[in-house]
Tab-separated table of C-alpha atoms and ligand atoms in Angstrom:
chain	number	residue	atom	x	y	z
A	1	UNK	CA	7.567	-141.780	13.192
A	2	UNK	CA	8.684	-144.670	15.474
A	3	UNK	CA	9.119	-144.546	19.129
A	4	UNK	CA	12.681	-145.063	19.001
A	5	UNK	CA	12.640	-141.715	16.478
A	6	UNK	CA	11.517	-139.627	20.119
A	7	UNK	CA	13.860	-141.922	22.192
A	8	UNK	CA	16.768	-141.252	20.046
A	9	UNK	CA	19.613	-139.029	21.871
A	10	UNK	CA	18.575	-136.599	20.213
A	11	UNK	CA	15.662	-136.104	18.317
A	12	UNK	CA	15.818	-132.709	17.400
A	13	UNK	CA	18.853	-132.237	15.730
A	14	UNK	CA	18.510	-131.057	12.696
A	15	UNK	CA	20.671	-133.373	10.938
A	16	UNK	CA	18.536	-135.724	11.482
A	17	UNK	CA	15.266	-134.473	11.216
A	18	UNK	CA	16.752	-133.643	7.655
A	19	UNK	CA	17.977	-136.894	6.631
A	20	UNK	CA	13.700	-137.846	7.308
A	21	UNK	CA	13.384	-135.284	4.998
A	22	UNK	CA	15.233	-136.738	2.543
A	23	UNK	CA	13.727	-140.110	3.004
A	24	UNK	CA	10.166	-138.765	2.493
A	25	UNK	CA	11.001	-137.617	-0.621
A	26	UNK	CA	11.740	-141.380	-1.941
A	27	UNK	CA	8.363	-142.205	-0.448
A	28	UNK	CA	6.544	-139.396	-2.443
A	29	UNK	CA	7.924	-139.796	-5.653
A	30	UNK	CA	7.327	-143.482	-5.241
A	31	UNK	CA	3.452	-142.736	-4.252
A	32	UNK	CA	3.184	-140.478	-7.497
A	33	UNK	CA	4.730	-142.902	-9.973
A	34	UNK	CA	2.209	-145.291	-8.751
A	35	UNK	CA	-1.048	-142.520	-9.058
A	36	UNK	CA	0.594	-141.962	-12.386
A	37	UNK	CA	-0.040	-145.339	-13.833
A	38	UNK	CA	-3.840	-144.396	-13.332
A	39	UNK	CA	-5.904	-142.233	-15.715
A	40	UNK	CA	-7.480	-138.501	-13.670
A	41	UNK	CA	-10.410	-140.225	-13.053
A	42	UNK	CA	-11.892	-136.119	-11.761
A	43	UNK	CA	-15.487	-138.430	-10.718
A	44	UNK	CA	-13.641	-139.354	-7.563
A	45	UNK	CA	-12.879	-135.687	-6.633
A	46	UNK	CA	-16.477	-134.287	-6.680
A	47	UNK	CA	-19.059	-134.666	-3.944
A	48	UNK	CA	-21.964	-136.063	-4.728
A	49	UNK	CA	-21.797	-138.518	-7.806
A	50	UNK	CA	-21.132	-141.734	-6.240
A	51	UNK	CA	-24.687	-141.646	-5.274
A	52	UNK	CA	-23.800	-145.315	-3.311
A	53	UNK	CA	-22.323	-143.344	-0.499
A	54	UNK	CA	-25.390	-141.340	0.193
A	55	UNK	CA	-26.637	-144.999	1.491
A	56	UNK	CA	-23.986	-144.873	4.034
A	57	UNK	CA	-24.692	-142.040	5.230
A	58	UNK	CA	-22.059	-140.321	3.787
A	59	UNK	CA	-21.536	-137.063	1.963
A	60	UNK	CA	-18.616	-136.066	0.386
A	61	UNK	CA	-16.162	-136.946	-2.602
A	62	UNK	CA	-14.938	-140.724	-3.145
A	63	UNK	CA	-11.488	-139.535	-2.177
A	64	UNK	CA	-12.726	-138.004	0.943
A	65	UNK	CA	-14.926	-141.406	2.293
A	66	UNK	CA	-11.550	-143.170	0.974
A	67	UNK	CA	-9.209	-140.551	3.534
A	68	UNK	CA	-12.411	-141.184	6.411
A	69	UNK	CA	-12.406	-144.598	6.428
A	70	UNK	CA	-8.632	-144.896	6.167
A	71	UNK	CA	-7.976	-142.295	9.190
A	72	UNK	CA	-10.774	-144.305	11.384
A	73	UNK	CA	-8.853	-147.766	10.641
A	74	UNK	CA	-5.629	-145.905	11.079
A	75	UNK	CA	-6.635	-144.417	14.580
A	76	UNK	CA	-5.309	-141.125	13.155
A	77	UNK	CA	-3.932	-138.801	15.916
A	78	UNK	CA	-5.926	-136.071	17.045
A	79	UNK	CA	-4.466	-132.766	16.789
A	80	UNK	CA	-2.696	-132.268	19.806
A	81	UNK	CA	-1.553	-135.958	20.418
A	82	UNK	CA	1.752	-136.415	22.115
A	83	UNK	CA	3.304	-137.495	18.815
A	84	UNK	CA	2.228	-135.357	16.543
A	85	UNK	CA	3.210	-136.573	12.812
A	86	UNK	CA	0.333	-137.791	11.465
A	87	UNK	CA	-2.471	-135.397	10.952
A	88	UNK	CA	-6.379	-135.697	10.101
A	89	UNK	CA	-7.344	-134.935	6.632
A	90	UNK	CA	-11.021	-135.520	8.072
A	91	UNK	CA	-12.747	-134.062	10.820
A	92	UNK	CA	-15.085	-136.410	13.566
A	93	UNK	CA	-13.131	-139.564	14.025
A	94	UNK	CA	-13.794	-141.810	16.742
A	95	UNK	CA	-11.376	-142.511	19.496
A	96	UNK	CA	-8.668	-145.454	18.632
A	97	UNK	CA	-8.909	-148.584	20.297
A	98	UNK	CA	-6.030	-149.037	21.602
A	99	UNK	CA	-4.785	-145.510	23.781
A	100	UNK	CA	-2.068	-143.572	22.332
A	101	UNK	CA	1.487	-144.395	23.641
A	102	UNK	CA	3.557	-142.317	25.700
A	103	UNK	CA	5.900	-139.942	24.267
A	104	UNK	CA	8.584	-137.869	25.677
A	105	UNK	CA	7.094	-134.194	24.831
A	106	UNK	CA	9.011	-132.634	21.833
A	107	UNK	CA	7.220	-130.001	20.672
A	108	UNK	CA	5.366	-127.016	22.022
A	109	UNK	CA	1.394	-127.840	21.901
A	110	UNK	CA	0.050	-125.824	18.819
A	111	UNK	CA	-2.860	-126.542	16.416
A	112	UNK	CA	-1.407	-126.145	13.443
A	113	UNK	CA	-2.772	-128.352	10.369
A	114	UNK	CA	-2.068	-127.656	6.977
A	115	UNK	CA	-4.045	-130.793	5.682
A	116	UNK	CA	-6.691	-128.453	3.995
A	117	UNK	CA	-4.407	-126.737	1.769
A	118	UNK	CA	-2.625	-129.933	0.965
A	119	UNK	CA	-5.738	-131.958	-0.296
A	120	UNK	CA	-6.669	-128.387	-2.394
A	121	UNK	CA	-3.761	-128.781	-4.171
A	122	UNK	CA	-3.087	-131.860	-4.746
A	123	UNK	CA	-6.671	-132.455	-6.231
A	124	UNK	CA	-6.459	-128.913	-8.038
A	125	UNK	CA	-2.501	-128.779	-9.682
A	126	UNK	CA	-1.312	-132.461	-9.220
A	127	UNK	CA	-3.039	-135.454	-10.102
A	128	UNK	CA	-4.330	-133.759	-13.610
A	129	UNK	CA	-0.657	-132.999	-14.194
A	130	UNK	CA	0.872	-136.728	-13.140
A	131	UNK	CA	-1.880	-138.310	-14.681
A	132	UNK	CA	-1.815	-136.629	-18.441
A	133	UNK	CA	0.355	-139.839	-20.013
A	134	UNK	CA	-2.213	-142.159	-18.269
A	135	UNK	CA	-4.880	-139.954	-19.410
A	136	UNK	CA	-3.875	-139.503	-22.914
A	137	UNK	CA	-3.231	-142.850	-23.599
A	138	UNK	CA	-6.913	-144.074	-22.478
A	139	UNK	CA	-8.541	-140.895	-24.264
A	140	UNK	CA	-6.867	-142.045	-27.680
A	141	UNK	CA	-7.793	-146.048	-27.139
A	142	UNK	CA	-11.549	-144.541	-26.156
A	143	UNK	CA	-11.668	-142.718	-29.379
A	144	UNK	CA	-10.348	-145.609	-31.443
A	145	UNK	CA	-13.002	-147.169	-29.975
A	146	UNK	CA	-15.752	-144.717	-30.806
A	147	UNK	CA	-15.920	-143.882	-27.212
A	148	UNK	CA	-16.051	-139.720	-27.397
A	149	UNK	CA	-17.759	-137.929	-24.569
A	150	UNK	CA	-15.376	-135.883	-22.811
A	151	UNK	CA	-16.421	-136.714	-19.558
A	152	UNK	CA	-15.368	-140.446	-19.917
A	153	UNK	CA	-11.852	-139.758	-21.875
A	154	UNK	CA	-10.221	-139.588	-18.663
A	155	UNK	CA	-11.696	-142.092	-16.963
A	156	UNK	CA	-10.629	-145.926	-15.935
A	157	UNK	CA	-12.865	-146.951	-13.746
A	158	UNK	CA	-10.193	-147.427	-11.522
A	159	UNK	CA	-11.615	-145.774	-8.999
A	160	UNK	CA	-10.470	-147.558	-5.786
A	161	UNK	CA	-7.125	-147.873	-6.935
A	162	UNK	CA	-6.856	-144.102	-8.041
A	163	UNK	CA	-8.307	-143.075	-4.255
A	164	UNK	CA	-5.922	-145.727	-2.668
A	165	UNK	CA	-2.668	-144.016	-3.700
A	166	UNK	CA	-4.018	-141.020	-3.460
A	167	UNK	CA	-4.373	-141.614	0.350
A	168	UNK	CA	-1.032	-142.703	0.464
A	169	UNK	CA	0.206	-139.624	-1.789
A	170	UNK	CA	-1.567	-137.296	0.699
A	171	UNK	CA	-0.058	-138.967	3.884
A	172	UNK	CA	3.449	-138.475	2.817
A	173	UNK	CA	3.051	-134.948	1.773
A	174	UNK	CA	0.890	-134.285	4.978
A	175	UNK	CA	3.913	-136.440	7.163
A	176	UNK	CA	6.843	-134.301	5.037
A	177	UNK	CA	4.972	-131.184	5.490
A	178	UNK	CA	4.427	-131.087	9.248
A	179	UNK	CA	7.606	-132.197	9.832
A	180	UNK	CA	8.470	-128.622	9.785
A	181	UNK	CA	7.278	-128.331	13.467
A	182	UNK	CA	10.583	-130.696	14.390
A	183	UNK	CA	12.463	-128.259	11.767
A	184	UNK	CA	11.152	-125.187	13.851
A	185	UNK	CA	11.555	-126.707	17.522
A	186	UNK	CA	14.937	-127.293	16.523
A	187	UNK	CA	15.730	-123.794	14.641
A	188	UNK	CA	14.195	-122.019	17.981
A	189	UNK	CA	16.600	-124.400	20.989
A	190	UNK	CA	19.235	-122.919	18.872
A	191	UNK	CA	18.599	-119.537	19.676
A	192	UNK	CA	15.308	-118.647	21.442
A	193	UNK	CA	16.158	-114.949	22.325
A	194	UNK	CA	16.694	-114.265	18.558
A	195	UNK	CA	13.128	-115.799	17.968
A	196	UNK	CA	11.522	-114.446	21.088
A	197	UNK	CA	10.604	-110.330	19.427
A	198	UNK	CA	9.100	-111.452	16.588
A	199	UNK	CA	7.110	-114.284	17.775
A	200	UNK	CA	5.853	-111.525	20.510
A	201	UNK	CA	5.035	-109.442	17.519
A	202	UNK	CA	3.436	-111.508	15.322
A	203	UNK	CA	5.733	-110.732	12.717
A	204	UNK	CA	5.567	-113.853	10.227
A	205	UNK	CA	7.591	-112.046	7.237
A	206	UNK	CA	10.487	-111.844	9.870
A	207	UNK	CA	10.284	-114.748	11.058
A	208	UNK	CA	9.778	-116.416	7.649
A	209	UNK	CA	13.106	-114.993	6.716
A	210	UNK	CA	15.019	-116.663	10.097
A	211	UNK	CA	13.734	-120.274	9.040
A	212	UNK	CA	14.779	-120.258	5.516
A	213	UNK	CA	17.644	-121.549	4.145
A	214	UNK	CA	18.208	-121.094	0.214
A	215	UNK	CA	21.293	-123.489	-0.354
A	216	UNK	CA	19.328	-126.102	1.553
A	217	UNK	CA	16.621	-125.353	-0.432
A	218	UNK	CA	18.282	-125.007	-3.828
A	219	UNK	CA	20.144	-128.414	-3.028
A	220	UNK	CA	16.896	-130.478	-2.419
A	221	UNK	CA	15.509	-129.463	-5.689
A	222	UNK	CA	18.927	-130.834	-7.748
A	223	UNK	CA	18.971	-134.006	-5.275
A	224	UNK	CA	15.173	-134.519	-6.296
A	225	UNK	CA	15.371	-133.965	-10.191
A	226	UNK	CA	17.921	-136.463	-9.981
A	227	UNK	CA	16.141	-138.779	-7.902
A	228	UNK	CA	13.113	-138.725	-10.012
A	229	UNK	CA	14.811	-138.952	-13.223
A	230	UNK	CA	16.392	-142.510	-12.042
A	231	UNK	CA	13.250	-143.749	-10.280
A	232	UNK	CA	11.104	-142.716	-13.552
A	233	UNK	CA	13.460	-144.477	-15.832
A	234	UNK	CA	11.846	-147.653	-17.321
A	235	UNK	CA	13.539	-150.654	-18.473
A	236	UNK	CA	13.554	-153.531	-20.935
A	237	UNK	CA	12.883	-157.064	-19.918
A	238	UNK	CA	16.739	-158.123	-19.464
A	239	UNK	CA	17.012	-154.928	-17.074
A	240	UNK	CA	18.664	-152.843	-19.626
A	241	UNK	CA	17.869	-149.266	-19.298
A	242	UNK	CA	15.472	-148.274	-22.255
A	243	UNK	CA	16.764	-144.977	-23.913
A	244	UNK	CA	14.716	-141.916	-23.263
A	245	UNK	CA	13.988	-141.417	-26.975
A	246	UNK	CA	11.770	-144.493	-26.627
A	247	UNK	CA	9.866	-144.123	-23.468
A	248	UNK	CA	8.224	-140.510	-21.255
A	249	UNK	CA	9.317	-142.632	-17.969
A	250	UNK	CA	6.947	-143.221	-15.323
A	251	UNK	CA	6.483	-140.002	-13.865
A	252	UNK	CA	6.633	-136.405	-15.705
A	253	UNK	CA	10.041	-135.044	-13.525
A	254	UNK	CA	9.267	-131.220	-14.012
A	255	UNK	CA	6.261	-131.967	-11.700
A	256	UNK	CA	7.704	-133.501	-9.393
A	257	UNK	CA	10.196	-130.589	-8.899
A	258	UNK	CA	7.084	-128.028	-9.102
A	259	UNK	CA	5.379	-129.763	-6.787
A	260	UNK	CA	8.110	-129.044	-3.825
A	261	UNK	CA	9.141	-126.070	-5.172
A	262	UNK	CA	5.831	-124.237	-5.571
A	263	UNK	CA	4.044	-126.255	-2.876
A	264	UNK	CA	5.802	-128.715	-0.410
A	265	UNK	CA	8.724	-126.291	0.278
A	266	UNK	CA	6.074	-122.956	0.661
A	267	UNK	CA	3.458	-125.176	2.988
A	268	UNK	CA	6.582	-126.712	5.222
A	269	UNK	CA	7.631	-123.103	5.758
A	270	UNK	CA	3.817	-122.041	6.851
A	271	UNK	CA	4.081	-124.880	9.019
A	272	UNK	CA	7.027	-123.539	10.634
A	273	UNK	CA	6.233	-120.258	10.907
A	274	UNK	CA	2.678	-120.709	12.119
A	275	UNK	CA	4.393	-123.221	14.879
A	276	UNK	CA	6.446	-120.129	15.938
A	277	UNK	CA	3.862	-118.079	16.477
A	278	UNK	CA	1.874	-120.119	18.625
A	279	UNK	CA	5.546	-121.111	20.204
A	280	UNK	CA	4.789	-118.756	23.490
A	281	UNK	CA	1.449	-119.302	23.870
A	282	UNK	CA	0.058	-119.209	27.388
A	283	UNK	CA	3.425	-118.821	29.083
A	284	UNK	CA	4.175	-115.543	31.715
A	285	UNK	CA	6.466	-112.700	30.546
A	286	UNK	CA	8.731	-114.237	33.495
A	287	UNK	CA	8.779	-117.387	31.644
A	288	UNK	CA	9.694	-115.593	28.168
A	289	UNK	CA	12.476	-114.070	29.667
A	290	UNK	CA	14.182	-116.990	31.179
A	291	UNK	CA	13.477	-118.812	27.858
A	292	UNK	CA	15.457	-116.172	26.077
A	293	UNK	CA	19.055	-117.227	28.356
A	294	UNK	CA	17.879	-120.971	28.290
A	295	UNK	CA	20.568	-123.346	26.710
A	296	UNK	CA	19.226	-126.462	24.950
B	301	PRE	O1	15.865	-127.779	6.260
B	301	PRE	C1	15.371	-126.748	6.737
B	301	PRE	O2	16.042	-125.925	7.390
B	301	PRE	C2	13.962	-126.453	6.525
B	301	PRE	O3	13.462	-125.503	7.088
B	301	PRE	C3	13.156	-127.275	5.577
B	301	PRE	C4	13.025	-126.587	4.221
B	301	PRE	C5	12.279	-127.598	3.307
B	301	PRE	O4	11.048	-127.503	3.210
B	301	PRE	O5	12.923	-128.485	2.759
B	301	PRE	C6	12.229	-125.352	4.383
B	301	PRE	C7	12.808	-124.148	4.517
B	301	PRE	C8	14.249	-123.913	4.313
B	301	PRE	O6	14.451	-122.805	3.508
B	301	PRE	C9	14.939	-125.095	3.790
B	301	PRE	C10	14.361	-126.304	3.665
């Protein structure tokens, strides 16, 4: 997010904060079209087999010195940063060099990171699933080749590439994801008193059910298969469109949908919820109640 996102007239309206929304989801199916392109490459997922990093000191997966090293160059925010919409995928990063800008205060102060979950999944039900053309395609050249142990069918060796876009993948989902603190904030100025009992409770199901939106919801997903089916299309040399019946496109489109349906969608609603519920912390019943008649 850019300065002049905070400065705008306002940033919370949920308009906008949608239209980002919308925007992100260019940026990720970009990110994945360019993981796709790479064979699985699982080596760069598991701790402990680049035994070079030990000399570092380092342990962890390739991915996860990859995420380090890019968060420490980065200057990621810490949690709890005045602007929060970048979070840490790692833990132990040094202080930026140059001191975090001021920002007018949008949301309420809450830890919540779903970064954890995020890199699960991703590792666990996407890149196998984006990467199956990629992987195929080497597997069957490796066997024409003689080459036949399984661990090496889906493997490259492009192993800085593959971690590169991954990093990039990850920041866009982590970016999209936690976005759903603005899409909370927002949700809540409209109508803190109808919030107010169930944050107070702890009840999360409620809650759950006053943040979601089905039609939005069930719009996004036609908007993205549609968006992914034109950005996956290839083309012939003269810029002709090449026919489907001769080419899988650059990305598999069902995943793409899956991936915000059964994960992106679910985690930016945990993210919104779990905001909620930490949306009265350390304030005076006093304060509650004159939050409940506040107009935004
Ligand atoms: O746009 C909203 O109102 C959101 O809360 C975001 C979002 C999403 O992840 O895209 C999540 C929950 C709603 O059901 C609809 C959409």
């Amino acid at each position: 997010m850019q300065a002049n996102y905070t400065l705008a007239k306002d940033p919370l309206s949920l308009e906008r904060i949608r239209s980002i929304l919308n925007r992100l989801e260019d940026t990720i199916i970009f990110s994945l079209i360019e993981r796709a392109q790479f064979a699985h490459n699982p080596k760069i997922y598991e701790r402990g087999v680049f035994k070079e990093l030990e000399a570092l000191p380092f342990y962890g997966s390739w991915l996860e010195w990859f995420l380090k090293e890019t968060e420490i160059f980065h200057g990621a925010p810490r949690p709890g940063s005045p602007l929060p919409d970048e979070y840490p995928f790692t833990a132990g990063l040094p202080d930026p060099i140059i001191p975090p800008s001021e920002y007018p205060p949008i949301l309420y102060p809450n830890t919540v990171n779903v970064n954890a979950s995020i890199l699960s999944f991703y590792i666990r039900s996407i890149v196998p699933r984006i990467t199956t053309q990629a992987s195929l395609a080497l597997a069957s050249l490796k066997r024409s080749r003689g080459i036949n142990g399984d661990d090496e069918l889906e493997d490259d060796g492009n192993y800085g590439s593959a971690a590169t876009v991954d990093v990039e993948v990850l920041q866009a989902i982590s970016k999209r994801v936690h976005y759903g603190k603005f899409v909370s904030e927002s949700k809540f100025r409209q109508d803190p008193a109808v919030f107010i009992p169930h944050i107070q409770s702890g009840d999360s199901e409620r809650l759950a059910a006053l943040i979601t939106k089905p039609d939005v919801e069930h719009r996004l997903l036609i908007r993205l298969r549609k968006k992914a089916m034109l950005y996956a299309q290839d083309f012939a040399s003269d810029g002709e469109p090449l026919p489907n019946c001769t080419t899988k496109g650059k990305i598999d489109v069902d995943c793409v949908v899956d991936l915000y349906e059964s994960y992106i969608i679910p985690l930016t609603k945990e993210v919104e919820v779990e905001y909620l519920l930490q949306r009265l912390d350390g304030m005076s019943q006093e304060e509650i109640d004159k939050l409940a008649n506040q107009k935004y």
